[in-house]
GROMACS .gro file of C-alpha atoms in nm:
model
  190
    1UNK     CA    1  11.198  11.566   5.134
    2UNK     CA    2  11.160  11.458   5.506
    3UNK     CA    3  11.376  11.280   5.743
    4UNK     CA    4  11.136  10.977   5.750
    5UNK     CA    5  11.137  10.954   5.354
    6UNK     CA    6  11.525  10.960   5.323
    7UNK     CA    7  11.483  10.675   5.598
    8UNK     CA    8  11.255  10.466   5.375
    9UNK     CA    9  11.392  10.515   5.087
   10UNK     CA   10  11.719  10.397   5.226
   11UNK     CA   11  11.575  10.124   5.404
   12UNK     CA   12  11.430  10.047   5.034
   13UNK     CA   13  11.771  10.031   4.877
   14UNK     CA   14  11.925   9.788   5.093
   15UNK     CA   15  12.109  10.065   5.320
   16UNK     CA   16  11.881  10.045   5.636
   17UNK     CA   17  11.779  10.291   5.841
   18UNK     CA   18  12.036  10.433   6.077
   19UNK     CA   19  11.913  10.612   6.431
   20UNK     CA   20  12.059  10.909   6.282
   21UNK     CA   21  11.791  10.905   6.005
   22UNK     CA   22  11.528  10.895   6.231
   23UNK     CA   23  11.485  10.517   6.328
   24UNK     CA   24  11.496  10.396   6.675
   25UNK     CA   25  11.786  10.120   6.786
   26UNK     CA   26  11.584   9.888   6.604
   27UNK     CA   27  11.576  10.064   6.279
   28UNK     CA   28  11.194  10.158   6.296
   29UNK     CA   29  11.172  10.499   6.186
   30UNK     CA   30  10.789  10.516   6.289
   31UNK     CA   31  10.836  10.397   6.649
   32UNK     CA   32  11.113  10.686   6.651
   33UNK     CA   33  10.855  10.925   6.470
   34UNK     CA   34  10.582  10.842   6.707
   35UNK     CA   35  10.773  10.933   7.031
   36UNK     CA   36  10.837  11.334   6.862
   37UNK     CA   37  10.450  11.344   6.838
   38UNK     CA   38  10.350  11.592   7.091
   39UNK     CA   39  10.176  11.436   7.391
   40UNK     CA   40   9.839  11.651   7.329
   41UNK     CA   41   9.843  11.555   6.944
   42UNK     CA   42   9.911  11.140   7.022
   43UNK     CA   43   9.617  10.910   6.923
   44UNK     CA   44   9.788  10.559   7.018
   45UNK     CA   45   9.918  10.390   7.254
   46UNK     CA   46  10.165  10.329   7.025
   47UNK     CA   47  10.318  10.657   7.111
   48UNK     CA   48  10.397  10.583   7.420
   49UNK     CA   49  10.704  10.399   7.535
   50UNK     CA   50  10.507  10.123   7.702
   51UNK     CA   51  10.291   9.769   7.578
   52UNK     CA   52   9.948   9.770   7.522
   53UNK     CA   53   9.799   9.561   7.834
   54UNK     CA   54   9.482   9.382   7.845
   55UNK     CA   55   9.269   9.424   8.168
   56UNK     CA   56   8.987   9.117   8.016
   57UNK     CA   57   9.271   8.918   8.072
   58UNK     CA   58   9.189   8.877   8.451
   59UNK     CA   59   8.942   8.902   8.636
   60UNK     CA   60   8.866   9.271   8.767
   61UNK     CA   61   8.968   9.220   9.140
   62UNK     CA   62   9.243   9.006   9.050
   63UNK     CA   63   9.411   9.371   8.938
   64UNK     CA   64   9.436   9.499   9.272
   65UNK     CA   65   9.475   9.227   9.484
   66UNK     CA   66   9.340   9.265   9.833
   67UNK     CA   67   9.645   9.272   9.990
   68UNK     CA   68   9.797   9.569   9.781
   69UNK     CA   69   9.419   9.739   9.831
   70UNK     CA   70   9.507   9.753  10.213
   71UNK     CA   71   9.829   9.872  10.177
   72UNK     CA   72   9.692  10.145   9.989
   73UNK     CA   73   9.440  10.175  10.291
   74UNK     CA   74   9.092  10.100  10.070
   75UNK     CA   75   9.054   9.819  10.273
   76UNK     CA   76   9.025   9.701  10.655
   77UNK     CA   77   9.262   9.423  10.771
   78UNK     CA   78   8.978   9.133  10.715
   79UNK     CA   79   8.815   9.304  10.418
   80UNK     CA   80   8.831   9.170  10.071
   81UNK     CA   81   8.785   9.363   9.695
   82UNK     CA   82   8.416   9.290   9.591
   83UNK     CA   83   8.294   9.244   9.235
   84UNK     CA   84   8.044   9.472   9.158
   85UNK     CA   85   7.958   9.331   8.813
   86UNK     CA   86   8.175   9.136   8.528
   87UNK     CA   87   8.447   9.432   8.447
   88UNK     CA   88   8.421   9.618   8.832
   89UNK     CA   89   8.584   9.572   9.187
   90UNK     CA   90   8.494   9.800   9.510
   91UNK     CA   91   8.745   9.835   9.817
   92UNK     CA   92   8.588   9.972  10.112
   93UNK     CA   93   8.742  10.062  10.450
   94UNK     CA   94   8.518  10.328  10.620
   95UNK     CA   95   8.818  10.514  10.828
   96UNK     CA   96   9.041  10.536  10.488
   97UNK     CA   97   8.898  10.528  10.163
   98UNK     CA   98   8.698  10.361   9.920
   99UNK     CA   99   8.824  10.304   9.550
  100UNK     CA  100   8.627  10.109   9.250
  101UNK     CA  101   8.793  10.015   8.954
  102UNK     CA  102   8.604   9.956   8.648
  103UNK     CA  103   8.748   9.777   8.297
  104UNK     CA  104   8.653   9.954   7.971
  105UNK     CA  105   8.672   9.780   7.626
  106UNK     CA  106   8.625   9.862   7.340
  107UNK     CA  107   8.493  10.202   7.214
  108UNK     CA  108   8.118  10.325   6.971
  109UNK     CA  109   8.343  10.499   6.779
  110UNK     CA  110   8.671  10.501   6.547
  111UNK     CA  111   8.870  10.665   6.801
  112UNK     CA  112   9.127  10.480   7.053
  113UNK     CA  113   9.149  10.474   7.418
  114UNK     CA  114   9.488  10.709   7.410
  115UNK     CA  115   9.292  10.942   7.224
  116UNK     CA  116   8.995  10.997   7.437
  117UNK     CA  117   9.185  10.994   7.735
  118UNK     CA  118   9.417  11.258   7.610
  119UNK     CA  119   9.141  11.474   7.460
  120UNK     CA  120   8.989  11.479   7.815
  121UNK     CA  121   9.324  11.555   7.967
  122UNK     CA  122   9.357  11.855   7.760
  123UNK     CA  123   9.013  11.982   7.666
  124UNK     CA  124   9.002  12.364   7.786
  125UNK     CA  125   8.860  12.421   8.113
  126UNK     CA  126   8.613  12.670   8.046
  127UNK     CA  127   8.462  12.451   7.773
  128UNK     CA  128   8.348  12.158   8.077
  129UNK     CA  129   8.246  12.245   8.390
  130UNK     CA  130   8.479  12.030   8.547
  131UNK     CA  131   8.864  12.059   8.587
  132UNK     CA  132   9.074  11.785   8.448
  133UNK     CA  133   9.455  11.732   8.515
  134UNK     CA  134   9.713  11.477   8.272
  135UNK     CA  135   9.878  11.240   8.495
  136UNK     CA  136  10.158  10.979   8.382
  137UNK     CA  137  10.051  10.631   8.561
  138UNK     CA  138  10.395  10.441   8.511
  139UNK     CA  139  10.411  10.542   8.163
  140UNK     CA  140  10.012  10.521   8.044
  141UNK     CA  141   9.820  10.806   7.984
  142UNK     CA  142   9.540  10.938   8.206
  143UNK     CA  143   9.367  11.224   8.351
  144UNK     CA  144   9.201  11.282   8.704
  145UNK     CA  145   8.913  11.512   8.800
  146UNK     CA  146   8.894  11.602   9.164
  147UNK     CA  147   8.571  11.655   9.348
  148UNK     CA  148   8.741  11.747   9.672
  149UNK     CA  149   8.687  11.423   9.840
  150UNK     CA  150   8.655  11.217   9.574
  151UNK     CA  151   8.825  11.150   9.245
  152UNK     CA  152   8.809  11.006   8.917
  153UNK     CA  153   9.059  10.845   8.721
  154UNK     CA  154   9.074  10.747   8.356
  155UNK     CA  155   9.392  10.538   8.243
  156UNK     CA  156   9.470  10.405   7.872
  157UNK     CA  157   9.602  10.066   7.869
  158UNK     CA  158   9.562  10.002   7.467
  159UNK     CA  159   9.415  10.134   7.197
  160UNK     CA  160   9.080   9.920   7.282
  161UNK     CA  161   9.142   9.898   7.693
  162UNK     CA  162   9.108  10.136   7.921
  163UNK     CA  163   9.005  10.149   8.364
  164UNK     CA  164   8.808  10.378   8.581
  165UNK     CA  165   8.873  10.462   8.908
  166UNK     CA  166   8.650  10.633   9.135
  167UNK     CA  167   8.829  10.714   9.445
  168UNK     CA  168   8.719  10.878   9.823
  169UNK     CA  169   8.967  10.974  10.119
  170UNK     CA  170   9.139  11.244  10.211
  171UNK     CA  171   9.357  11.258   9.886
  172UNK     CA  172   9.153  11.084   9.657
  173UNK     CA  173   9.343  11.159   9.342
  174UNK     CA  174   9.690  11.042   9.505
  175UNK     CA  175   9.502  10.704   9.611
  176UNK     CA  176   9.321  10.693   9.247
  177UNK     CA  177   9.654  10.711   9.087
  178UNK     CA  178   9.861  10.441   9.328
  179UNK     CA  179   9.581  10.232   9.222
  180UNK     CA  180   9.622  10.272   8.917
  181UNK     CA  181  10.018  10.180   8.944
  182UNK     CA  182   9.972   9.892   9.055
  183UNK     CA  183   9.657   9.785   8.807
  184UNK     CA  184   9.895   9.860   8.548
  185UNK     CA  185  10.167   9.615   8.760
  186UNK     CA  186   9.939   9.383   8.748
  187UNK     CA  187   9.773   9.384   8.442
  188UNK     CA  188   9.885   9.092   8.178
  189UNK     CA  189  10.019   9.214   7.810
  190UNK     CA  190   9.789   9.221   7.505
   0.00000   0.00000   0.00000
C-alpha cells in the first residue's frame, strides 16, 4: 500500500493527514505528491510551486511596461512598446535589442501549457534540428532556442496560458528570459 493511500485513508477516518504521511503543511497529500514528480514527467502547472497567472488579463504591452522594456535596453529613451495585434507587443531600440512578446491561450489539443513546454524543453536533440535548453523564469517553466543573435522563448503561465518571446541583441536568450521575469511580475493571477 502507498504512502498517499495510508494518507487518505487516514484522512478518511478522521485522523488527517500528517506531513510525515506525505501531505504538505496544509495536509494536501497531492500538492506534496505533485512536487516529487520529476520535472521532465510534470504535466501541470500544478506541479510547480507557483499560481497559475493569466496574461488575457491585461493588455499585452501592459506586461512589460515601457519603462522596464528600456531598462532591459529593447527600447530607446522616447520609444514606447507597440501592439502588433490583440495578444502581441514589439520593443525596438536599433543599438540594443528588439524583443516581442506574444500571449498564447488556450491549446487544439488535451494537453496543458506545462506539458508542451516541458516536452519541448526535453525532446532529444537529434530528433529536431534545433537545440532547446529548460530555463526556470521565477519559478514557471520554459525553454529557449538560440539562433545566435536571436532567441526564442516559451514560458508556461497555466495550464491554458502561455507567452512567446522572440528576442535579438547580443545575448538574446539572457534578454528573452529578463523579459520574461518581469511578464511574470507583472502578470495578474488566474
Amino acid at each position: 500500500m502507498s504512502l498517499l493511500t495510508v494518507a487518505l485513508l487516514t484522512a478518511g477516518c478522521g485522523g488527517g493527514a500528517t506531513p510525515e504521511d506525505g501531505a504538505d503543511e496544509q495536509g494536501d497529500p497531492e500538492t506534496a505528491e505533485a512536487e516529487d514528480v520529476p520535472l521532465e514527467q510534470r504535466d501541470s502547472i500544478a506541479q510547480f510551486d507557483v499560481p497559475a497567472l493569466d496574461p488575457t488579463a491585461v493588455e499585452p504591452c501592459e506586461l512589460l511596461p515601457d519603462e522596464e522594456a528600456r531598462d532591459l535596453g529593447a527600447l530607446p529613451d522616447d520609444g514606447a512598446g507597440v501592439s502588433q495585434t490583440e495578444s502581441s507587443c514589439f520593443y525596438s531600440d536599433p543599438m540594443t535589442g528588439t524583443i516581442s512578446v506574444k500571449v498564447n491561450e488556450g491549446m487544439a489539443t488535451d494537453r496543458t501549457m506545462a506539458w508542451l513546454t516541458l516536452q519541448s524543453a526535453f525532446t532529444d536533440a537529434e530528433e529536431v534540428e534545433e537545440v532547446t535548453d529548460y530555463v526556470d523564469v521565477s519559478g514557471y517553466p520554459a525553454y529557449t532556442t538560440d539562433y545566435g543573435g536571436a532567441c526564442n522563448l516559451d514560458l508556461a503561465l497555466s495550464d491554458d496560458h502561455g507567452l512567446f518571446f522572440q528576442a535579438q541583441s547580443d545575448d538574446p536568450c539572457y534578454l528573452a528570459v529578463r523579459a520574461g521575469e518581469v511578464v511574470v511580475a507583472n502578470t495578474p493571477e488566474l
